[in-house]
Structures are given as C-alpha cells and as structure tokens.
C-alpha cells in the first residue's frame, strides 16, 4: 500500500464516550471510538491512517486519509488516497473515492464508487468470509 514505507502509527484516539462537534485534522494515525460531527481529515505530506470503530458514527463532513478502515457508520463522503478497507459492520451513506478497495461481506455503501484518477487501474478485493 505505501510501497516500502512502513504504515504510520496510530498516535491519537477519540475514546468511547467522547462527542466532538467540529472538524478534526490529524497527522499520521487516528482511531475514532467516540462520535464525531464534522470532517475528519489527514493533514500534511506524511502517510496517514484513520480507523473508524464499529460502534461509531461520523456525520456532517468528509473523511479524507491515505488508508481508511471503517467498521462503523459514516454519513458523508469518504476519500481514501491509497486503500479503503470496509469491515463487516461498515455503513457508508455518501460517495466514495479510493485507489484500492477491500470490502468484507456485510459492508454497505449507499453512494457512488469512484476510483482515484491515475494511470493504474483501481484494485477491488472482496474479502473472503473466513470461519
């Protein structure tokens, strides 16, 4: 995904029970276990990763990072510059752009899927349902 570069560390956490009304900008890695109303955007030129946990709802803005992992609900557009991973409980109500997409059985997208423009063809991987 990031070539020879290591995946960025998750250095920030919005813990369960935290409610944020406003936009969030982060660097490197962020995990959301709380509720966010607003945009969540990776800042800077460094690789970034964003994890949206299963009991989470993010509404009212866009999500933008290099690597996005969703297992909760997002109401708004999602932009993954590199990889978008949709876990089984993922629910997206909005348009999605991605370079590579991995979608587990049970994930739902209510919106348009648009690969990131470039010379390479987008990668779509359907995750196997492992017992």
PDB file of N, CA, C and O in Angstrom, residues 68-129:
ATOM      1  N   UNK A  68      -7.928   4.231   4.987  1.00  0.00           N
ATOM      2  CA  UNK A  68      -9.120   4.388   5.815  1.00  0.00           C
ATOM      3  C   UNK A  68      -9.695   3.004   6.091  1.00  0.00           C
ATOM      4  O   UNK A  68      -9.937   2.235   5.158  1.00  0.00           O
ATOM      5  N   UNK A  69      -9.908   2.703   7.381  1.00  0.00           N
ATOM      6  CA  UNK A  69     -10.525   1.446   7.796  1.00  0.00           C
ATOM      7  C   UNK A  69     -11.824   1.811   8.507  1.00  0.00           C
ATOM      8  O   UNK A  69     -11.808   2.549   9.488  1.00  0.00           O
ATOM      9  N   UNK A  70     -12.944   1.279   8.009  1.00  0.00           N
ATOM     10  CA  UNK A  70     -14.252   1.618   8.584  1.00  0.00           C
ATOM     11  C   UNK A  70     -14.967   0.336   9.008  1.00  0.00           C
ATOM     12  O   UNK A  70     -15.082  -0.606   8.223  1.00  0.00           O
ATOM     13  N   UNK A  71     -15.449   0.338  10.245  1.00  0.00           N
ATOM     14  CA  UNK A  71     -16.305  -0.739  10.730  1.00  0.00           C
ATOM     15  C   UNK A  71     -17.526  -0.154  11.434  1.00  0.00           C
ATOM     16  O   UNK A  71     -18.258  -0.857  12.098  1.00  0.00           O
ATOM     17  N   UNK A  72     -17.731   1.155  11.300  1.00  0.00           N
ATOM     18  CA  UNK A  72     -18.869   1.850  11.888  1.00  0.00           C
ATOM     19  C   UNK A  72     -19.680   2.517  10.793  1.00  0.00           C
ATOM     20  O   UNK A  72     -19.658   2.097   9.639  1.00  0.00           O
ATOM     21  N   UNK A  73     -20.370   3.603  11.155  1.00  0.00           N
ATOM     22  CA  UNK A  73     -21.237   4.316  10.221  1.00  0.00           C
ATOM     23  C   UNK A  73     -20.637   5.670   9.868  1.00  0.00           C
ATOM     24  O   UNK A  73     -20.226   6.414  10.759  1.00  0.00           O
ATOM     25  N   UNK A  74     -20.612   5.975   8.576  1.00  0.00           N
ATOM     26  CA  UNK A  74     -20.150   7.274   8.087  1.00  0.00           C
ATOM     27  C   UNK A  74     -21.258   7.846   7.223  1.00  0.00           C
ATOM     28  O   UNK A  74     -21.713   7.197   6.280  1.00  0.00           O
ATOM     29  N   UNK A  75     -21.685   9.067   7.564  1.00  0.00           N
ATOM     30  CA  UNK A  75     -22.687   9.768   6.763  1.00  0.00           C
ATOM     31  C   UNK A  75     -22.003  10.977   6.143  1.00  0.00           C
ATOM     32  O   UNK A  75     -21.912  12.030   6.758  1.00  0.00           O
ATOM     33  N   UNK A  76     -21.498  10.779   4.940  1.00  0.00           N
ATOM     34  CA  UNK A  76     -20.747  11.801   4.232  1.00  0.00           C
ATOM     35  C   UNK A  76     -19.753  11.136   3.304  1.00  0.00           C
ATOM     36  O   UNK A  76     -19.573   9.916   3.333  1.00  0.00           O
ATOM     37  N   UNK A  77     -19.078  11.920   2.464  1.00  0.00           N
ATOM     38  CA  UNK A  77     -18.135  11.349   1.508  1.00  0.00           C
ATOM     39  C   UNK A  77     -16.870  10.815   2.190  1.00  0.00           C
ATOM     40  O   UNK A  77     -16.450  11.316   3.220  1.00  0.00           O
ATOM     41  N   UNK A  78     -16.293   9.777   1.569  1.00  0.00           N
ATOM     42  CA  UNK A  78     -15.058   9.155   2.059  1.00  0.00           C
ATOM     43  C   UNK A  78     -14.049   9.169   0.926  1.00  0.00           C
ATOM     44  O   UNK A  78     -14.343   8.721  -0.186  1.00  0.00           O
ATOM     45  N   UNK A  79     -12.840   9.682   1.207  1.00  0.00           N
ATOM     46  CA  UNK A  79     -11.760   9.748   0.219  1.00  0.00           C
ATOM     47  C   UNK A  79     -10.552   9.011   0.781  1.00  0.00           C
ATOM     48  O   UNK A  79      -9.964   9.458   1.766  1.00  0.00           O
ATOM     49  N   UNK A  80     -10.193   7.898   0.161  1.00  0.00           N
ATOM     50  CA  UNK A  80      -9.010   7.135   0.557  1.00  0.00           C
ATOM     51  C   UNK A  80      -7.996   7.228  -0.574  1.00  0.00           C
ATOM     52  O   UNK A  80      -8.199   6.656  -1.647  1.00  0.00           O
ATOM     53  N   UNK A  81      -6.922   7.967  -0.349  1.00  0.00           N
ATOM     54  CA  UNK A  81      -5.923   8.187  -1.395  1.00  0.00           C
ATOM     55  C   UNK A  81      -5.210   6.898  -1.778  1.00  0.00           C
ATOM     56  O   UNK A  81      -4.735   6.765  -2.910  1.00  0.00           O
ATOM     57  N   UNK A  82      -5.125   5.942  -0.861  1.00  0.00           N
ATOM     58  CA  UNK A  82      -4.477   4.663  -1.141  1.00  0.00           C
ATOM     59  C   UNK A  82      -5.443   3.493  -1.011  1.00  0.00           C
ATOM     60  O   UNK A  82      -5.806   2.887  -1.986  1.00  0.00           O
ATOM     61  N   UNK A  83      -5.855   3.174   0.230  1.00  0.00           N
ATOM     62  CA  UNK A  83      -6.649   1.972   0.470  1.00  0.00           C
ATOM     63  C   UNK A  83      -7.836   2.279   1.366  1.00  0.00           C
ATOM     64  O   UNK A  83      -7.689   2.942   2.392  1.00  0.00           O
ATOM     65  N   UNK A  84      -8.999   1.773   0.978  1.00  0.00           N
ATOM     66  CA  UNK A  84     -10.196   1.844   1.801  1.00  0.00           C
ATOM     67  C   UNK A  84     -10.577   0.421   2.168  1.00  0.00           C
ATOM     68  O   UNK A  84     -10.802  -0.414   1.292  1.00  0.00           O
ATOM     69  N   UNK A  85     -10.590   0.134   3.488  1.00  0.00           N
ATOM     70  CA  UNK A  85     -10.995  -1.176   3.985  1.00  0.00           C
ATOM     71  C   UNK A  85     -12.351  -1.035   4.654  1.00  0.00           C
ATOM     72  O   UNK A  85     -12.500  -0.267   5.599  1.00  0.00           O
ATOM     73  N   UNK A  86     -13.322  -1.795   4.170  1.00  0.00           N
ATOM     74  CA  UNK A  86     -14.657  -1.778   4.754  1.00  0.00           C
ATOM     75  C   UNK A  86     -14.883  -3.102   5.473  1.00  0.00           C
ATOM     76  O   UNK A  86     -14.981  -4.153   4.833  1.00  0.00           O
ATOM     77  N   UNK A  87     -14.941  -3.040   6.781  1.00  0.00           N
ATOM     78  CA  UNK A  87     -15.145  -4.211   7.627  1.00  0.00           C
ATOM     79  C   UNK A  87     -16.627  -4.610   7.583  1.00  0.00           C
ATOM     80  O   UNK A  87     -17.460  -3.873   7.065  1.00  0.00           O
ATOM     81  N   UNK A  88     -17.006  -5.770   8.145  1.00  0.00           N
ATOM     82  CA  UNK A  88     -18.379  -6.277   8.010  1.00  0.00           C
ATOM     83  C   UNK A  88     -19.484  -5.345   8.502  1.00  0.00           C
ATOM     84  O   UNK A  88     -20.590  -5.377   7.973  1.00  0.00           O
ATOM     85  N   UNK A  89     -19.231  -4.505   9.505  1.00  0.00           N
ATOM     86  CA  UNK A  89     -20.275  -3.625  10.042  1.00  0.00           C
ATOM     87  C   UNK A  89     -20.239  -2.219   9.442  1.00  0.00           C
ATOM     88  O   UNK A  89     -20.962  -1.333   9.899  1.00  0.00           O
ATOM     89  N   UNK A  90     -19.420  -2.005   8.430  1.00  0.00           N
ATOM     90  CA  UNK A  90     -19.290  -0.681   7.806  1.00  0.00           C
ATOM     91  C   UNK A  90     -20.577  -0.284   7.099  1.00  0.00           C
ATOM     92  O   UNK A  90     -21.183  -1.076   6.390  1.00  0.00           O
ATOM     93  N   UNK A  91     -20.983   0.964   7.319  1.00  0.00           N
ATOM     94  CA  UNK A  91     -22.141   1.555   6.646  1.00  0.00           C
ATOM     95  C   UNK A  91     -21.721   2.945   6.189  1.00  0.00           C
ATOM     96  O   UNK A  91     -21.381   3.792   7.016  1.00  0.00           O
ATOM     97  N   UNK A  92     -21.746   3.185   4.880  1.00  0.00           N
ATOM     98  CA  UNK A  92     -21.389   4.494   4.345  1.00  0.00           C
ATOM     99  C   UNK A  92     -22.581   5.040   3.583  1.00  0.00           C
ATOM    100  O   UNK A  92     -23.102   4.386   2.676  1.00  0.00           O
ATOM    101  N   UNK A  93     -23.007   6.246   3.955  1.00  0.00           N
ATOM    102  CA  UNK A  93     -24.046   6.971   3.237  1.00  0.00           C
ATOM    103  C   UNK A  93     -23.382   8.187   2.613  1.00  0.00           C
ATOM    104  O   UNK A  93     -23.325   9.247   3.224  1.00  0.00           O
ATOM    105  N   UNK A  94     -22.829   7.995   1.430  1.00  0.00           N
ATOM    106  CA  UNK A  94     -22.115   9.068   0.749  1.00  0.00           C
ATOM    107  C   UNK A  94     -21.242   8.492  -0.346  1.00  0.00           C
ATOM    108  O   UNK A  94     -21.062   7.274  -0.448  1.00  0.00           O
ATOM    109  N   UNK A  95     -20.697   9.364  -1.167  1.00  0.00           N
ATOM    110  CA  UNK A  95     -19.837   8.937  -2.259  1.00  0.00           C
ATOM    111  C   UNK A  95     -18.468   8.544  -1.735  1.00  0.00           C
ATOM    112  O   UNK A  95     -17.988   9.099  -0.743  1.00  0.00           O
ATOM    113  N   UNK A  96     -17.826   7.599  -2.437  1.00  0.00           N
ATOM    114  CA  UNK A  96     -16.560   7.033  -2.005  1.00  0.00           C
ATOM    115  C   UNK A  96     -15.560   7.127  -3.148  1.00  0.00           C
ATOM    116  O   UNK A  96     -15.864   6.730  -4.278  1.00  0.00           O
ATOM    117  N   UNK A  97     -14.369   7.659  -2.864  1.00  0.00           N
ATOM    118  CA  UNK A  97     -13.266   7.612  -3.822  1.00  0.00           C
ATOM    119  C   UNK A  97     -12.137   6.825  -3.180  1.00  0.00           C
ATOM    120  O   UNK A  97     -11.919   6.918  -1.974  1.00  0.00           O
ATOM    121  N   UNK A  98     -11.408   6.071  -4.003  1.00  0.00           N
ATOM    122  CA  UNK A  98     -10.395   5.160  -3.489  1.00  0.00           C
ATOM    123  C   UNK A  98      -9.397   4.825  -4.587  1.00  0.00           C
ATOM    124  O   UNK A  98      -9.691   4.955  -5.777  1.00  0.00           O
ATOM    125  N   UNK A  99      -8.213   4.386  -4.170  1.00  0.00           N
ATOM    126  CA  UNK A  99      -7.247   3.829  -5.115  1.00  0.00           C
ATOM    127  C   UNK A  99      -7.367   2.306  -5.115  1.00  0.00           C
ATOM    128  O   UNK A  99      -7.346   1.675  -6.149  1.00  0.00           O
ATOM    129  N   UNK A 100      -7.499   1.731  -3.918  1.00  0.00           N
ATOM    130  CA  UNK A 100      -7.746   0.294  -3.760  1.00  0.00           C
ATOM    131  C   UNK A 100      -8.851   0.136  -2.727  1.00  0.00           C
ATOM    132  O   UNK A 100      -8.915   0.894  -1.758  1.00  0.00           O
ATOM    133  N   UNK A 101      -9.711  -0.852  -2.934  1.00  0.00           N
ATOM    134  CA  UNK A 101     -10.856  -1.068  -2.057  1.00  0.00           C
ATOM    135  C   UNK A 101     -10.898  -2.523  -1.628  1.00  0.00           C
ATOM    136  O   UNK A 101     -10.830  -3.418  -2.469  1.00  0.00           O
ATOM    137  N   UNK A 102     -10.999  -2.738  -0.316  1.00  0.00           N
ATOM    138  CA  UNK A 102     -11.193  -4.076   0.234  1.00  0.00           C
ATOM    139  C   UNK A 102     -12.500  -4.047   1.006  1.00  0.00           C
ATOM    140  O   UNK A 102     -12.656  -3.274   1.942  1.00  0.00           O
ATOM    141  N   UNK A 103     -13.433  -4.899   0.609  1.00  0.00           N
ATOM    142  CA  UNK A 103     -14.782  -4.850   1.183  1.00  0.00           C
ATOM    143  C   UNK A 103     -15.168  -6.222   1.716  1.00  0.00           C
ATOM    144  O   UNK A 103     -15.177  -7.197   0.967  1.00  0.00           O
ATOM    145  N   UNK A 104     -15.460  -6.284   3.007  1.00  0.00           N
ATOM    146  CA  UNK A 104     -15.874  -7.536   3.623  1.00  0.00           C
ATOM    147  C   UNK A 104     -17.374  -7.731   3.445  1.00  0.00           C
ATOM    148  O   UNK A 104     -18.138  -6.769   3.324  1.00  0.00           O
ATOM    149  N   UNK A 105     -17.792  -8.995   3.479  1.00  0.00           N
ATOM    150  CA  UNK A 105     -19.205  -9.323   3.372  1.00  0.00           C
ATOM    151  C   UNK A 105     -19.966  -8.662   4.512  1.00  0.00           C
ATOM    152  O   UNK A 105     -19.549  -8.730   5.665  1.00  0.00           O
ATOM    153  N   UNK A 106     -21.066  -7.988   4.188  1.00  0.00           N
ATOM    154  CA  UNK A 106     -21.885  -7.296   5.177  1.00  0.00           C
ATOM    155  C   UNK A 106     -21.741  -5.787   5.113  1.00  0.00           C
ATOM    156  O   UNK A 106     -22.618  -5.059   5.546  1.00  0.00           O
ATOM    157  N   UNK A 107     -20.634  -5.288   4.582  1.00  0.00           N
ATOM    158  CA  UNK A 107     -20.431  -3.844   4.457  1.00  0.00           C
ATOM    159  C   UNK A 107     -21.404  -3.274   3.424  1.00  0.00           C
ATOM    160  O   UNK A 107     -21.725  -3.941   2.433  1.00  0.00           O
ATOM    161  N   UNK A 108     -21.884  -2.055   3.680  1.00  0.00           N
ATOM    162  CA  UNK A 108     -22.875  -1.425   2.792  1.00  0.00           C
ATOM    163  C   UNK A 108     -22.416  -0.015   2.417  1.00  0.00           C
ATOM    164  O   UNK A 108     -22.007   0.760   3.286  1.00  0.00           O
ATOM    165  N   UNK A 109     -22.535   0.307   1.127  1.00  0.00           N
ATOM    166  CA  UNK A 109     -22.261   1.659   0.637  1.00  0.00           C
ATOM    167  C   UNK A 109     -23.515   2.157  -0.061  1.00  0.00           C
ATOM    168  O   UNK A 109     -24.001   1.513  -0.993  1.00  0.00           O
ATOM    169  N   UNK A 110     -24.040   3.292   0.393  1.00  0.00           N
ATOM    170  CA  UNK A 110     -25.166   3.952  -0.273  1.00  0.00           C
ATOM    171  C   UNK A 110     -24.619   5.232  -0.890  1.00  0.00           C
ATOM    172  O   UNK A 110     -24.625   6.281  -0.265  1.00  0.00           O
ATOM    173  N   UNK A 111     -24.095   5.122  -2.083  1.00  0.00           N
ATOM    174  CA  UNK A 111     -23.483   6.253  -2.768  1.00  0.00           C
ATOM    175  C   UNK A 111     -22.714   5.742  -3.971  1.00  0.00           C
ATOM    176  O   UNK A 111     -22.737   4.557  -4.293  1.00  0.00           O
ATOM    177  N   UNK A 112     -22.028   6.642  -4.640  1.00  0.00           N
ATOM    178  CA  UNK A 112     -21.251   6.298  -5.824  1.00  0.00           C
ATOM    179  C   UNK A 112     -19.843   5.876  -5.430  1.00  0.00           C
ATOM    180  O   UNK A 112     -19.260   6.440  -4.512  1.00  0.00           O
ATOM    181  N   UNK A 113     -19.308   4.901  -6.160  1.00  0.00           N
ATOM    182  CA  UNK A 113     -17.917   4.480  -6.014  1.00  0.00           C
ATOM    183  C   UNK A 113     -17.132   5.078  -7.176  1.00  0.00           C
ATOM    184  O   UNK A 113     -17.498   4.895  -8.331  1.00  0.00           O
ATOM    185  N   UNK A 114     -16.049   5.778  -6.856  1.00  0.00           N
ATOM    186  CA  UNK A 114     -15.248   6.417  -7.891  1.00  0.00           C
ATOM    187  C   UNK A 114     -13.775   6.161  -7.620  1.00  0.00           C
ATOM    188  O   UNK A 114     -13.251   6.612  -6.607  1.00  0.00           O
ATOM    189  N   UNK A 115     -13.086   5.417  -8.503  1.00  0.00           N
ATOM    190  CA  UNK A 115     -11.650   5.224  -8.297  1.00  0.00           C
ATOM    191  C   UNK A 115     -10.897   6.537  -8.483  1.00  0.00           C
ATOM    192  O   UNK A 115     -11.317   7.407  -9.240  1.00  0.00           O
ATOM    193  N   UNK A 116      -9.775   6.669  -7.769  1.00  0.00           N
ATOM    194  CA  UNK A 116      -8.914   7.843  -7.890  1.00  0.00           C
ATOM    195  C   UNK A 116      -8.324   7.841  -9.292  1.00  0.00           C
ATOM    196  O   UNK A 116      -7.884   6.802  -9.796  1.00  0.00           O
ATOM    197  N   UNK A 117      -8.329   8.982  -9.930  1.00  0.00           N
ATOM    198  CA  UNK A 117      -7.794   9.097 -11.286  1.00  0.00           C
ATOM    199  C   UNK A 117      -6.294   8.823 -11.272  1.00  0.00           C
ATOM    200  O   UNK A 117      -5.578   9.256 -10.379  1.00  0.00           O
ATOM    201  N   UNK A 118      -5.814   8.096 -12.259  1.00  0.00           N
ATOM    202  CA  UNK A 118      -4.387   7.812 -12.367  1.00  0.00           C
ATOM    203  C   UNK A 118      -4.142   6.819 -13.481  1.00  0.00           C
ATOM    204  O   UNK A 118      -5.066   6.347 -14.142  1.00  0.00           O
ATOM    205  N   UNK A 119      -2.868   6.484 -13.660  1.00  0.00           N
ATOM    206  CA  UNK A 119      -2.506   5.555 -14.724  1.00  0.00           C
ATOM    207  C   UNK A 119      -2.846   4.121 -14.372  1.00  0.00           C
ATOM    208  O   UNK A 119      -3.160   3.321 -15.238  1.00  0.00           O
ATOM    209  N   UNK A 120      -2.754   3.782 -13.074  1.00  0.00           N
ATOM    210  CA  UNK A 120      -3.032   2.413 -12.649  1.00  0.00           C
ATOM    211  C   UNK A 120      -4.533   2.181 -12.554  1.00  0.00           C
ATOM    212  O   UNK A 120      -5.290   3.066 -12.192  1.00  0.00           O
ATOM    213  N   UNK A 121      -4.949   0.957 -12.860  1.00  0.00           N
ATOM    214  CA  UNK A 121      -6.349   0.592 -12.678  1.00  0.00           C
ATOM    215  C   UNK A 121      -6.606   0.411 -11.183  1.00  0.00           C
ATOM    216  O   UNK A 121      -5.748  -0.069 -10.453  1.00  0.00           O
ATOM    217  N   UNK A 122      -7.796   0.775 -10.696  1.00  0.00           N
ATOM    218  CA  UNK A 122      -8.093   0.594  -9.287  1.00  0.00           C
ATOM    219  C   UNK A 122      -8.175  -0.891  -8.934  1.00  0.00           C
ATOM    220  O   UNK A 122      -8.530  -1.719  -9.775  1.00  0.00           O
ATOM    221  N   UNK A 123      -7.838  -1.191  -7.690  1.00  0.00           N
ATOM    222  CA  UNK A 123      -7.866  -2.558  -7.211  1.00  0.00           C
ATOM    223  C   UNK A 123      -9.109  -2.746  -6.377  1.00  0.00           C
ATOM    224  O   UNK A 123      -9.406  -1.942  -5.495  1.00  0.00           O
ATOM    225  N   UNK A 124      -9.856  -3.808  -6.644  1.00  0.00           N
ATOM    226  CA  UNK A 124     -11.035  -4.146  -5.850  1.00  0.00           C
ATOM    227  C   UNK A 124     -10.835  -5.554  -5.331  1.00  0.00           C
ATOM    228  O   UNK A 124     -10.613  -6.476  -6.087  1.00  0.00           O
ATOM    229  N   UNK A 125     -10.878  -5.694  -4.003  1.00  0.00           N
ATOM    230  CA  UNK A 125     -10.680  -7.001  -3.394  1.00  0.00           C
ATOM    231  C   UNK A 125     -11.854  -7.280  -2.480  1.00  0.00           C
ATOM    232  O   UNK A 125     -12.142  -6.505  -1.579  1.00  0.00           O
ATOM    233  N   UNK A 126     -12.557  -8.376  -2.753  1.00  0.00           N
ATOM    234  CA  UNK A 126     -13.632  -8.794  -1.875  1.00  0.00           C
ATOM    235  C   UNK A 126     -13.053  -9.756  -0.859  1.00  0.00           C
ATOM    236  O   UNK A 126     -12.502 -10.797  -1.234  1.00  0.00           O
ATOM    237  N   UNK A 127     -13.122  -9.404   0.389  1.00  0.00           N
ATOM    238  CA  UNK A 127     -12.537 -10.224   1.440  1.00  0.00           C
ATOM    239  C   UNK A 127     -13.338 -11.497   1.604  1.00  0.00           C
ATOM    240  O   UNK A 127     -14.564 -11.478   1.601  1.00  0.00           O
ATOM    241  N   UNK A 128     -12.649 -12.607   1.747  1.00  0.00           N
ATOM    242  CA  UNK A 128     -13.313 -13.907   1.927  1.00  0.00           C
ATOM    243  C   UNK A 128     -13.934 -13.976   3.309  1.00  0.00           C
ATOM    244  O   UNK A 128     -13.427 -13.399   4.257  1.00  0.00           O
ATOM    245  N   UNK A 129     -15.034 -14.677   3.404  1.00  0.00           N
ATOM    246  CA  UNK A 129     -15.699 -14.869   4.683  1.00  0.00           C
ATOM    247  C   UNK A 129     -15.047 -16.070   5.355  1.00  0.00           C
ATOM    248  O   UNK A 129     -15.388 -17.206   5.085  1.00  0.00           O
TER     249      UNK A 129
END
